[in-house]
Amino acid sequence: ILLTLSAVGLILWQCAELLLNYYSASVSVTVQFQKLPFPAVTICNINPYKYSSMKDYLSELDKETKKALETFYGFSEGKSRVRRSVGEWNSTGSEFFKQIPLLKFEDFSKTATDLYSGQKRKIEGSVFHKDSSIVNSGDSNDIIGFQLCDANNSSDCALYTFSSGVNAIQEWYKLHYMNIMAQIPLETKEKLSYSADDLLLTCFFDGLSCDKRHFTRFHHPLHGNCYTFNSGENGTVLSTSTGGSEYGLQVVLYIGEADYNPFLVTSTGAKIIVHDQNEYPFIEDIGTEIETAAATSIGMHFTRSRKLSKPYSDCTETGADIPVENLYNKSYSLQICLHSCFQKAMVDSCGCAQYAQPLPAGAEYCNYKKNPNWMYCYYRLHEKFVKEQLGCQQICKDACSFKEWALTTSIAQWPSTVSEDWMLRVLSWDKGQKINKKLNKTDLANLMVFYKDLNERFISENPANTV
């Protein structure tokens, strides 16, 4: 009997070991040295649209923003900008700005001061602090924010407060800005943003000259016209057979700081992202910012990864098994799924689409004129999304296969003090300006993107046992 029990125990142990081994996977790492395909590199100016072109569309918003700054911080401009006519453009006018003014909340009381009119109003609703802690601005007990109410139920409101006046004013400005931009046709916005001739001063790839014909325009809702080098849209993907900073992509960018929107962006430079030709460039999420008056070198290491799907992991091969429509017309990724899922929830709940993401079929972008409740609805919905209450994080999965470029960034002063004079004169000449109107170094950014070496790393999972 004892021998029989021992044999049965041994058999059960072996079965358990086999079962565990079957559902386990080993990871193999392979390194190859070869000619590598060069990734797509998408470049955007941090400022999406030239302020000289946009200020007429934003004149009422800018006027109220300046009034709020003057009221609360004593800030005022020396000279006001002169407004020009803009054809048939019609703003929603002061009524829109009266609906959601910038407010000063005093000592968490039930009253707030409208920074534009100076009038006090009663406030009700849940309080959402948009930062982890409250740091008072102005008077010791003053907090800046705004109130959003349900257009169908004025007693259902939410108060959004911020840790500083800077954060509050920027968030409030962007809210109104998106509402205005949603009403401007795409063709018009493309003209208001930067052309390839505006952005690109010089270009070299693998030591050979390149130009705007090697870049594909890509209009981003938040970043305006962006330009992708080596997009592969013509069916050809460039490759490189030599590593090092002398090879790869080298561009000098014209940033044009003087034409920046002072309320929309508070930093100067460009934003870039390195990605596969079939991937959507989520530049707002994972883009790298590069400085003006500097040479930014970005060295790359390339890795391909592949995970096993079910039963070994919960990844997806193509996204076809995910019940979320891909709105981006690019290969599946977790980010695409999450953004598409939120946009679908936005259309279902609010009746219109959020401006920063692609349009689902039959939907329109939200604007206050057609959708007076969209801002309140959007903030409430986004709050649920962040708290993982919409179900998007539960539905969306990682992709089983993906490519990754690990980036190492270094920065040097550029141009140097001794070469600054002649370089700026030559670049001014190249840009077509008169020689006595040379560029300023804060208008320029030098970017280099290259493989540090040609080692391709391949990481894959393999079943420990197969049947």
Short mmCIF file of C-alpha atoms in Angstrom, two decimals:
data_model
loop_
_atom_site.label_atom_id
_atom_site.label_comp_id
_atom_site.label_asym_id
_atom_site.label_seq_id
_atom_site.Cartn_x
_atom_site.Cartn_y
_atom_site.Cartn_z
CA ILE A 1 0.00 0.00 0.00
CA LEU A 2 2.77 2.40 0.92
CA LEU A 3 4.51 1.69 -2.37
CA THR A 4 1.28 2.30 -4.30
CA LEU A 5 0.65 5.64 -2.56
CA SER A 6 4.23 6.70 -3.27
CA ALA A 7 3.83 5.81 -6.96
CA VAL A 8 0.53 7.72 -7.21
CA GLY A 9 2.11 10.75 -5.52
CA LEU A 10 5.05 10.65 -7.92
CA ILE A 11 2.72 10.46 -10.93
CA LEU A 12 0.65 13.43 -9.68
CA TRP A 13 3.81 15.46 -9.09
CA GLN A 14 5.06 14.70 -12.62
CA CYS A 15 1.69 15.67 -14.09
CA ALA A 16 1.73 18.97 -12.19
CA GLU A 17 5.27 19.67 -13.40
CA LEU A 18 4.31 18.95 -17.00
CA LEU A 19 1.24 21.18 -16.73
CA LEU A 20 3.23 24.07 -15.27
CA ASN A 21 5.94 23.68 -17.89
CA TYR A 22 3.38 23.64 -20.70
CA TYR A 23 1.93 26.97 -19.61
CA SER A 24 5.32 28.55 -18.99
CA ALA A 25 7.49 30.22 -21.59
CA SER A 26 11.19 30.82 -21.97
CA VAL A 27 12.58 34.12 -23.21
CA SER A 28 15.32 34.18 -25.83
CA VAL A 29 17.40 37.21 -26.77
CA THR A 30 19.09 37.38 -30.18
CA VAL A 31 21.46 40.15 -31.29
CA GLN A 32 22.12 40.65 -35.01
CA PHE A 33 24.48 43.03 -36.81
CA GLN A 34 23.11 44.21 -40.13
CA LYS A 35 21.77 47.06 -42.23
CA LEU A 36 18.81 48.49 -40.34
CA PRO A 37 15.61 50.15 -41.58
CA PHE A 38 15.50 53.76 -40.41
CA PRO A 39 12.41 54.65 -38.37
CA ALA A 40 9.92 57.37 -39.18
CA VAL A 41 10.72 60.63 -37.37
CA THR A 42 7.80 63.02 -36.83
CA ILE A 43 8.64 66.64 -36.00
CA CYS A 44 6.23 69.33 -34.74
CA ASN A 45 6.70 72.89 -33.61
CA ILE A 46 5.60 73.13 -29.96
CA ASN A 47 3.46 76.10 -31.04
CA PRO A 48 0.78 74.62 -33.34
CA TYR A 49 -0.26 77.73 -35.27
CA LYS A 50 1.37 81.05 -36.07
CA TYR A 51 -0.04 83.56 -33.62
CA SER A 52 -0.03 86.28 -36.27
CA SER A 53 -2.49 84.13 -38.25
CA MET A 54 -4.53 82.92 -35.28
CA LYS A 55 -4.92 86.01 -33.10
CA ASP A 56 -8.05 87.17 -34.93
CA TYR A 57 -9.84 83.91 -34.23
CA LEU A 58 -8.72 84.11 -30.59
CA SER A 59 -9.16 87.85 -30.04
CA GLU A 60 -12.10 87.59 -27.60
CA LEU A 61 -10.47 84.75 -25.67
CA ASP A 62 -7.15 86.60 -25.44
CA LYS A 63 -8.91 89.76 -24.34
CA GLU A 64 -10.61 87.98 -21.46
CA THR A 65 -7.41 86.15 -20.51
CA LYS A 66 -5.49 89.44 -20.30
CA LYS A 67 -8.31 90.94 -18.24
CA ALA A 68 -8.14 88.05 -15.78
CA LEU A 69 -4.35 88.38 -15.50
CA GLU A 70 -4.64 92.11 -14.92
CA THR A 71 -7.36 91.70 -12.31
CA PHE A 72 -5.69 88.98 -10.26
CA TYR A 73 -1.97 89.52 -10.84
CA GLY A 74 -1.71 93.15 -11.94
CA PHE A 75 -0.33 92.05 -15.32
CA SER A 76 -0.95 94.22 -18.37
CA GLU A 77 0.49 94.55 -21.87
CA GLY A 78 2.15 97.75 -22.94
CA LYS A 79 0.50 97.75 -26.34
CA SER A 80 -2.67 96.01 -27.42
CA ARG A 81 -2.74 94.15 -30.72
CA VAL A 82 -4.86 95.60 -33.50
CA ARG A 83 -7.59 93.28 -34.68
CA ARG A 84 -8.08 92.62 -38.39
CA SER A 85 -11.23 91.30 -40.07
CA VAL A 86 -11.40 87.58 -40.80
CA GLY A 87 -13.89 87.18 -43.60
CA GLU A 88 -16.93 85.20 -42.56
CA TRP A 89 -15.59 84.00 -39.20
CA ASN A 90 -18.18 84.37 -36.43
CA SER A 91 -17.18 83.79 -32.81
CA THR A 92 -19.72 82.52 -30.31
CA GLY A 93 -19.07 85.87 -28.65
CA SER A 94 -19.16 87.08 -25.10
CA GLU A 95 -22.05 84.80 -24.22
CA PHE A 96 -19.71 81.80 -24.38
CA PHE A 97 -17.14 83.47 -22.14
CA LYS A 98 -19.79 84.49 -19.63
CA GLN A 99 -20.95 80.89 -19.37
CA ILE A 100 -17.62 79.58 -18.05
CA PRO A 101 -15.55 82.44 -16.65
CA LEU A 102 -12.31 82.14 -14.72
CA LEU A 103 -13.10 82.30 -11.01
CA LYS A 104 -11.29 83.13 -7.78
CA PHE A 105 -12.50 80.92 -4.92
CA GLU A 106 -12.10 82.58 -1.55
CA ASP A 107 -11.28 80.40 1.45
CA PHE A 108 -13.28 77.45 0.04
CA SER A 109 -16.48 79.41 0.67
CA LYS A 110 -19.64 79.09 -1.40
CA THR A 111 -18.90 82.30 -3.29
CA ALA A 112 -16.42 83.11 -6.03
CA THR A 113 -15.35 86.24 -7.88
CA ASP A 114 -15.56 86.40 -11.67
CA LEU A 115 -12.12 87.66 -12.67
CA TYR A 116 -13.47 89.31 -15.82
CA SER A 117 -16.48 91.21 -14.48
CA GLY A 118 -15.43 91.43 -10.83
CA GLN A 119 -18.88 90.22 -9.77
CA LYS A 120 -19.40 87.63 -7.05
CA ARG A 121 -21.52 84.55 -7.64
CA LYS A 122 -22.72 81.59 -5.62
CA ILE A 123 -21.14 78.28 -6.49
CA GLU A 124 -22.24 74.70 -5.93
CA GLY A 125 -20.94 71.29 -6.86
CA SER A 126 -18.22 68.73 -6.26
CA VAL A 127 -14.67 70.07 -6.05
CA PHE A 128 -11.95 68.47 -8.20
CA HIS A 129 -8.39 69.54 -7.48
CA LYS A 130 -6.49 69.16 -10.75
CA ASP A 131 -3.15 68.95 -8.89
CA SER A 132 -2.04 66.78 -6.00
CA SER A 133 -1.87 69.67 -3.55
CA ILE A 134 -3.17 73.20 -3.34
CA VAL A 135 -0.64 76.02 -3.41
CA ASN A 136 -2.38 79.34 -2.94
CA SER A 137 -1.93 82.16 -5.44
CA GLY A 138 -2.34 85.85 -4.74
CA ASP A 139 -3.95 86.25 -1.34
CA SER A 140 -3.25 83.46 1.12
CA ASN A 141 -6.76 82.01 0.87
CA ASP A 142 -7.37 82.48 -2.87
CA ILE A 143 -7.62 79.58 -5.30
CA ILE A 144 -8.11 79.85 -9.08
CA GLY A 145 -10.36 77.61 -11.14
CA PHE A 146 -13.63 77.40 -13.02
CA GLN A 147 -17.09 75.88 -12.65
CA LEU A 148 -18.78 73.59 -15.18
CA CYS A 149 -22.48 72.85 -14.93
CA ASP A 150 -24.81 70.47 -16.74
CA ALA A 151 -26.66 72.54 -19.34
CA ASN A 152 -29.76 70.42 -18.67
CA ASN A 153 -29.51 70.71 -14.88
CA SER A 154 -27.92 73.91 -13.60
CA SER A 155 -27.72 72.52 -10.06
CA ASP A 156 -25.41 69.69 -11.20
CA CYS A 157 -21.99 71.36 -11.22
CA ALA A 158 -18.33 70.54 -10.76
CA LEU A 159 -15.63 72.95 -9.55
CA TYR A 160 -12.12 72.54 -10.96
CA THR A 161 -9.38 74.18 -8.90
CA PHE A 162 -5.63 74.28 -9.50
CA SER A 163 -2.44 74.51 -7.49
CA SER A 164 -1.37 77.72 -9.22
CA GLY A 165 -2.82 80.49 -11.31
CA VAL A 166 -0.58 79.47 -14.21
CA ASN A 167 -2.08 75.97 -14.36
CA ALA A 168 -5.63 77.27 -13.98
CA ILE A 169 -5.34 79.92 -16.68
CA GLN A 170 -3.70 77.52 -19.15
CA GLU A 171 -6.30 74.78 -18.61
CA TRP A 172 -9.14 77.29 -18.88
CA TYR A 173 -7.59 78.82 -22.01
CA LYS A 174 -7.13 75.40 -23.67
CA LEU A 175 -10.76 74.53 -22.94
CA HIS A 176 -11.99 77.59 -24.83
CA TYR A 177 -9.27 77.18 -27.47
CA MET A 178 -10.43 73.66 -28.38
CA ASN A 179 -13.99 74.91 -28.67
CA ILE A 180 -12.90 77.58 -31.17
CA MET A 181 -10.57 75.32 -33.17
CA ALA A 182 -13.30 72.67 -33.56
CA GLN A 183 -15.26 75.18 -35.65
CA ILE A 184 -12.45 75.97 -38.10
CA PRO A 185 -12.24 73.73 -41.21
CA LEU A 186 -9.19 71.46 -41.51
CA GLU A 187 -8.08 73.10 -44.77
CA THR A 188 -8.00 76.48 -43.05
CA LYS A 189 -6.07 75.15 -40.06
CA GLU A 190 -3.45 73.64 -42.35
CA LYS A 191 -2.89 77.10 -43.86
CA LEU A 192 -2.69 78.72 -40.41
CA SER A 193 0.04 76.33 -39.27
CA TYR A 194 3.67 75.97 -40.39
CA SER A 195 4.59 74.83 -43.89
CA ALA A 196 7.57 72.55 -44.56
CA ASP A 197 9.41 75.58 -45.94
CA ASP A 198 8.74 77.40 -42.66
CA LEU A 199 9.99 74.58 -40.43
CA LEU A 200 12.92 73.04 -42.33
CA LEU A 201 16.09 75.06 -42.92
CA THR A 202 18.62 72.30 -43.71
CA CYS A 203 18.37 68.52 -44.02
CA PHE A 204 20.85 65.65 -44.43
CA PHE A 205 20.39 61.89 -44.28
CA ASP A 206 23.35 59.51 -44.28
CA GLY A 207 25.55 62.42 -45.31
CA LEU A 208 23.44 63.28 -48.38
CA SER A 209 21.24 66.35 -48.78
CA CYS A 210 17.47 65.96 -48.33
CA ASP A 211 14.58 68.41 -48.49
CA LYS A 212 10.84 68.79 -47.90
CA ARG A 213 10.10 66.11 -50.52
CA HIS A 214 11.40 63.53 -48.01
CA PHE A 215 8.81 64.67 -45.43
CA THR A 216 5.09 63.92 -45.27
CA ARG A 217 2.72 66.45 -43.73
CA PHE A 218 0.59 65.17 -40.89
CA HIS A 219 -1.93 67.51 -39.23
CA HIS A 220 -2.26 66.96 -35.51
CA PRO A 221 -5.25 68.53 -33.70
CA LEU A 222 -3.08 69.83 -30.83
CA HIS A 223 0.25 70.39 -32.61
CA GLY A 224 -0.83 71.70 -36.00
CA ASN A 225 1.18 70.71 -39.08
CA CYS A 226 3.80 68.08 -38.24
CA TYR A 227 6.22 66.56 -40.73
CA THR A 228 7.28 62.91 -40.85
CA PHE A 229 10.64 61.96 -42.33
CA ASN A 230 10.73 58.49 -43.94
CA SER A 231 6.99 57.93 -43.53
CA GLY A 232 7.01 55.10 -46.08
CA GLU A 233 3.88 56.45 -47.77
CA ASN A 234 5.56 56.20 -51.18
CA GLY A 235 6.25 52.51 -50.58
CA THR A 236 9.95 53.02 -49.80
CA VAL A 237 11.52 52.87 -46.34
CA LEU A 238 15.05 54.23 -46.03
CA SER A 239 17.71 52.16 -44.29
CA THR A 240 21.20 52.83 -42.99
CA SER A 241 24.30 50.64 -43.03
CA THR A 242 26.46 52.84 -40.78
CA GLY A 243 25.98 53.89 -37.17
CA GLY A 244 27.12 57.14 -35.55
CA SER A 245 26.08 60.78 -35.46
CA GLU A 246 27.51 61.57 -38.92
CA TYR A 247 24.90 59.25 -40.44
CA GLY A 248 21.18 59.23 -39.93
CA LEU A 249 18.98 62.35 -39.97
CA GLN A 250 20.35 65.86 -39.38
CA VAL A 251 18.03 68.88 -39.61
CA VAL A 252 18.09 72.53 -38.60
CA LEU A 253 14.60 73.72 -37.68
CA TYR A 254 13.18 77.23 -37.72
CA ILE A 255 11.05 77.69 -34.59
CA GLY A 256 10.05 81.37 -34.85
CA GLU A 257 9.60 82.18 -31.16
CA ALA A 258 8.24 85.68 -31.83
CA ASP A 259 5.13 84.17 -33.44
CA TYR A 260 4.21 81.95 -30.46
CA ASN A 261 0.83 82.08 -28.71
CA PRO A 262 1.74 83.40 -25.23
CA PHE A 263 -1.21 81.76 -23.46
CA LEU A 264 -1.32 78.38 -25.19
CA VAL A 265 2.35 77.36 -24.87
CA THR A 266 4.93 78.50 -22.33
CA SER A 267 8.01 76.69 -23.67
CA THR A 268 9.90 77.11 -26.94
CA GLY A 269 11.22 74.45 -29.29
CA ALA A 270 10.08 71.42 -31.23
CA LYS A 271 8.65 68.05 -30.31
CA ILE A 272 9.69 64.83 -32.03
CA ILE A 273 8.82 61.16 -31.88
CA VAL A 274 10.61 58.14 -33.36
CA HIS A 275 8.20 55.42 -34.48
CA ASP A 276 7.56 52.64 -36.97
CA GLN A 277 6.04 53.60 -40.32
CA ASN A 278 2.85 51.69 -39.45
CA GLU A 279 2.46 53.26 -36.00
CA TYR A 280 0.52 56.39 -35.15
CA PRO A 281 2.80 59.09 -33.67
CA PHE A 282 1.32 59.89 -30.26
CA ILE A 283 3.49 62.95 -29.98
CA GLU A 284 1.35 64.49 -27.23
CA ASP A 285 1.88 61.44 -25.00
CA ILE A 286 5.47 60.29 -25.57
CA GLY A 287 7.11 62.93 -27.75
CA THR A 288 10.58 64.29 -26.90
CA GLU A 289 10.99 68.06 -26.64
CA ILE A 290 14.11 69.67 -28.12
CA GLU A 291 15.46 73.09 -27.19
CA THR A 292 16.25 76.11 -29.29
CA ALA A 293 19.81 77.48 -29.43
CA ALA A 294 21.02 73.91 -28.89
CA ALA A 295 22.13 70.83 -30.81
CA THR A 296 20.14 67.79 -29.66
CA SER A 297 21.65 64.39 -30.45
CA ILE A 298 19.38 61.36 -30.16
CA GLY A 299 21.10 57.99 -30.36
CA MET A 300 18.94 54.91 -30.95
CA HIS A 301 19.05 51.21 -30.09
CA PHE A 302 16.54 49.04 -31.97
CA THR A 303 14.62 46.14 -30.39
CA ARG A 304 11.91 43.86 -31.77
CA SER A 305 9.81 42.06 -29.16
CA ARG A 306 7.28 39.28 -29.43
CA LYS A 307 5.18 37.82 -26.62
CA LEU A 308 3.14 34.63 -26.74
CA SER A 309 -0.62 35.11 -26.86
CA LYS A 310 -3.16 33.01 -24.95
CA PRO A 311 -2.85 30.91 -22.87
CA TYR A 312 0.58 32.38 -21.97
CA SER A 313 -0.39 36.06 -21.81
CA ASP A 314 -3.35 38.35 -22.42
CA CYS A 315 -1.89 40.18 -25.43
CA THR A 316 -3.52 40.55 -28.85
CA GLU A 317 -1.98 39.76 -32.24
CA THR A 318 -3.76 42.34 -34.43
CA GLY A 319 -6.44 43.88 -32.21
CA ALA A 320 -9.17 42.12 -34.22
CA ASP A 321 -10.36 40.40 -31.04
CA ILE A 322 -10.80 43.73 -29.21
CA PRO A 323 -14.38 45.15 -29.38
CA VAL A 324 -13.12 48.70 -30.03
CA GLU A 325 -12.98 50.32 -33.48
CA ASN A 326 -9.48 51.51 -34.45
CA LEU A 327 -9.99 55.18 -35.36
CA TYR A 328 -6.38 55.86 -36.35
CA ASN A 329 -5.95 53.79 -39.54
CA LYS A 330 -2.64 52.46 -38.20
CA SER A 331 -1.41 49.20 -36.68
CA TYR A 332 -3.00 48.26 -33.36
CA SER A 333 -1.42 49.47 -30.13
CA LEU A 334 -2.60 49.82 -26.54
CA GLN A 335 -2.63 53.62 -26.89
CA ILE A 336 -4.73 53.49 -30.05
CA CYS A 337 -7.23 51.24 -28.30
CA LEU A 338 -7.48 53.46 -25.20
CA HIS A 339 -7.90 56.68 -27.19
CA SER A 340 -10.43 55.06 -29.56
CA CYS A 341 -12.37 53.63 -26.63
CA PHE A 342 -12.58 57.02 -24.91
CA GLN A 343 -13.65 58.75 -28.13
CA LYS A 344 -16.44 56.20 -28.62
CA ALA A 345 -17.60 56.77 -25.04
CA MET A 346 -17.45 60.53 -25.66
CA VAL A 347 -19.71 60.29 -28.71
CA ASP A 348 -22.14 57.94 -26.94
CA SER A 349 -22.34 60.01 -23.74
CA CYS A 350 -21.90 63.58 -24.97
CA GLY A 351 -23.24 63.41 -28.53
CA CYS A 352 -20.03 64.72 -30.11
CA ALA A 353 -16.33 63.88 -30.43
CA GLN A 354 -13.38 65.23 -28.46
CA TYR A 355 -11.25 67.57 -30.57
CA ALA A 356 -7.85 65.95 -29.90
CA GLN A 357 -8.79 62.52 -31.34
CA PRO A 358 -9.98 61.22 -34.74
CA LEU A 359 -13.65 61.36 -35.66
CA PRO A 360 -15.76 58.19 -35.61
CA ALA A 361 -18.00 57.74 -38.66
CA GLY A 362 -20.96 60.11 -38.60
CA ALA A 363 -19.72 62.13 -35.60
CA GLU A 364 -18.79 65.81 -35.35
CA TYR A 365 -16.30 67.55 -33.11
CA CYS A 366 -17.77 69.19 -30.04
CA ASN A 367 -18.28 72.94 -29.99
CA TYR A 368 -20.27 75.04 -27.58
CA LYS A 369 -22.56 76.42 -30.27
CA LYS A 370 -23.94 73.00 -31.24
CA ASN A 371 -23.18 71.12 -28.02
CA PRO A 372 -23.56 73.49 -25.04
CA ASN A 373 -23.09 70.63 -22.58
CA TRP A 374 -19.92 69.10 -24.06
CA MET A 375 -17.34 70.58 -21.69
CA TYR A 376 -19.13 69.46 -18.56
CA CYS A 377 -19.73 66.04 -20.12
CA TYR A 378 -16.09 65.74 -21.25
CA TYR A 379 -14.62 66.55 -17.84
CA ARG A 380 -16.96 64.13 -16.07
CA LEU A 381 -16.17 61.39 -18.59
CA HIS A 382 -12.42 61.99 -18.42
CA GLU A 383 -12.60 61.76 -14.63
CA LYS A 384 -14.14 58.29 -15.00
CA PHE A 385 -11.52 57.31 -17.59
CA VAL A 386 -8.64 58.25 -15.29
CA LYS A 387 -10.24 56.26 -12.47
CA GLU A 388 -10.63 53.27 -14.87
CA GLN A 389 -14.41 53.34 -14.55
CA LEU A 390 -15.22 53.44 -18.29
CA GLY A 391 -14.02 49.89 -18.93
CA CYS A 392 -11.42 50.92 -21.52
CA GLN A 393 -8.45 49.71 -19.46
CA GLN A 394 -10.21 46.38 -18.94
CA ILE A 395 -11.00 45.91 -22.66
CA CYS A 396 -7.74 47.08 -24.25
CA LYS A 397 -4.69 44.80 -24.30
CA ASP A 398 -1.01 45.08 -25.10
CA ALA A 399 0.09 44.10 -28.60
CA CYS A 400 1.96 40.78 -28.80
CA SER A 401 4.51 42.14 -31.29
CA PHE A 402 6.06 45.58 -31.25
CA LYS A 403 9.15 47.53 -32.21
CA GLU A 404 10.97 49.86 -29.86
CA TRP A 405 13.69 52.44 -30.30
CA ALA A 406 15.44 53.16 -27.01
CA LEU A 407 16.63 56.77 -27.15
CA THR A 408 19.64 58.41 -25.53
CA THR A 409 19.56 62.20 -25.68
CA SER A 410 22.42 64.66 -25.27
CA ILE A 411 22.42 68.44 -25.67
CA ALA A 412 25.16 70.93 -26.56
CA GLN A 413 25.13 74.70 -27.01
CA TRP A 414 24.59 75.60 -30.65
CA PRO A 415 25.80 77.56 -32.45
CA SER A 416 29.00 78.18 -30.52
CA THR A 417 29.88 81.73 -29.55
CA VAL A 418 32.72 81.94 -32.08
CA SER A 419 30.65 80.57 -35.00
CA GLU A 420 27.32 82.16 -34.15
CA ASP A 421 27.70 85.30 -36.28
CA TRP A 422 28.59 83.70 -39.62
CA MET A 423 26.25 80.71 -39.18
CA LEU A 424 23.22 82.87 -38.48
CA ARG A 425 24.01 85.08 -41.46
CA VAL A 426 24.33 82.10 -43.81
CA LEU A 427 21.15 80.48 -42.48
CA SER A 428 19.32 83.80 -42.84
CA TRP A 429 20.47 83.96 -46.44
CA ASP A 430 19.39 80.36 -47.05
CA LYS A 431 15.95 81.17 -45.67
CA GLY A 432 15.65 84.00 -48.17
CA GLN A 433 15.80 86.87 -45.72
CA LYS A 434 17.78 90.00 -46.31
CA ILE A 435 21.30 89.77 -44.95
CA ASN A 436 20.72 92.67 -42.55
CA LYS A 437 17.86 90.75 -40.90
CA LYS A 438 19.73 87.74 -39.61
CA LEU A 439 18.04 85.06 -37.57
CA ASN A 440 18.32 84.84 -33.81
CA LYS A 441 19.72 81.61 -32.36
CA THR A 442 16.61 81.23 -30.18
CA ASP A 443 14.67 80.83 -33.44
CA LEU A 444 16.63 77.69 -34.36
CA ALA A 445 17.03 74.11 -33.18
CA ASN A 446 19.59 71.58 -34.44
CA LEU A 447 18.46 67.92 -34.37
CA MET A 448 20.40 64.72 -35.06
CA VAL A 449 18.76 61.27 -34.96
CA PHE A 450 20.99 58.25 -35.59
CA TYR A 451 21.70 54.63 -34.67
CA LYS A 452 24.41 54.38 -32.04
CA ASP A 453 25.25 51.00 -33.54
CA LEU A 454 23.64 48.53 -35.93
CA ASN A 455 22.84 45.89 -33.32
CA GLU A 456 19.27 44.66 -33.72
CA ARG A 457 18.01 43.05 -30.53
CA PHE A 458 15.21 40.50 -30.86
CA ILE A 459 13.36 39.36 -27.72
CA SER A 460 10.91 36.49 -28.09
CA GLU A 461 8.98 34.12 -25.85
CA ASN A 462 8.87 30.42 -26.68
CA PRO A 463 6.84 27.65 -25.04
CA ALA A 464 8.94 25.59 -22.65
CA ASN A 465 7.13 22.47 -23.91
CA THR A 466 5.06 21.77 -27.00
CA VAL A 467 2.67 18.95 -27.80
#
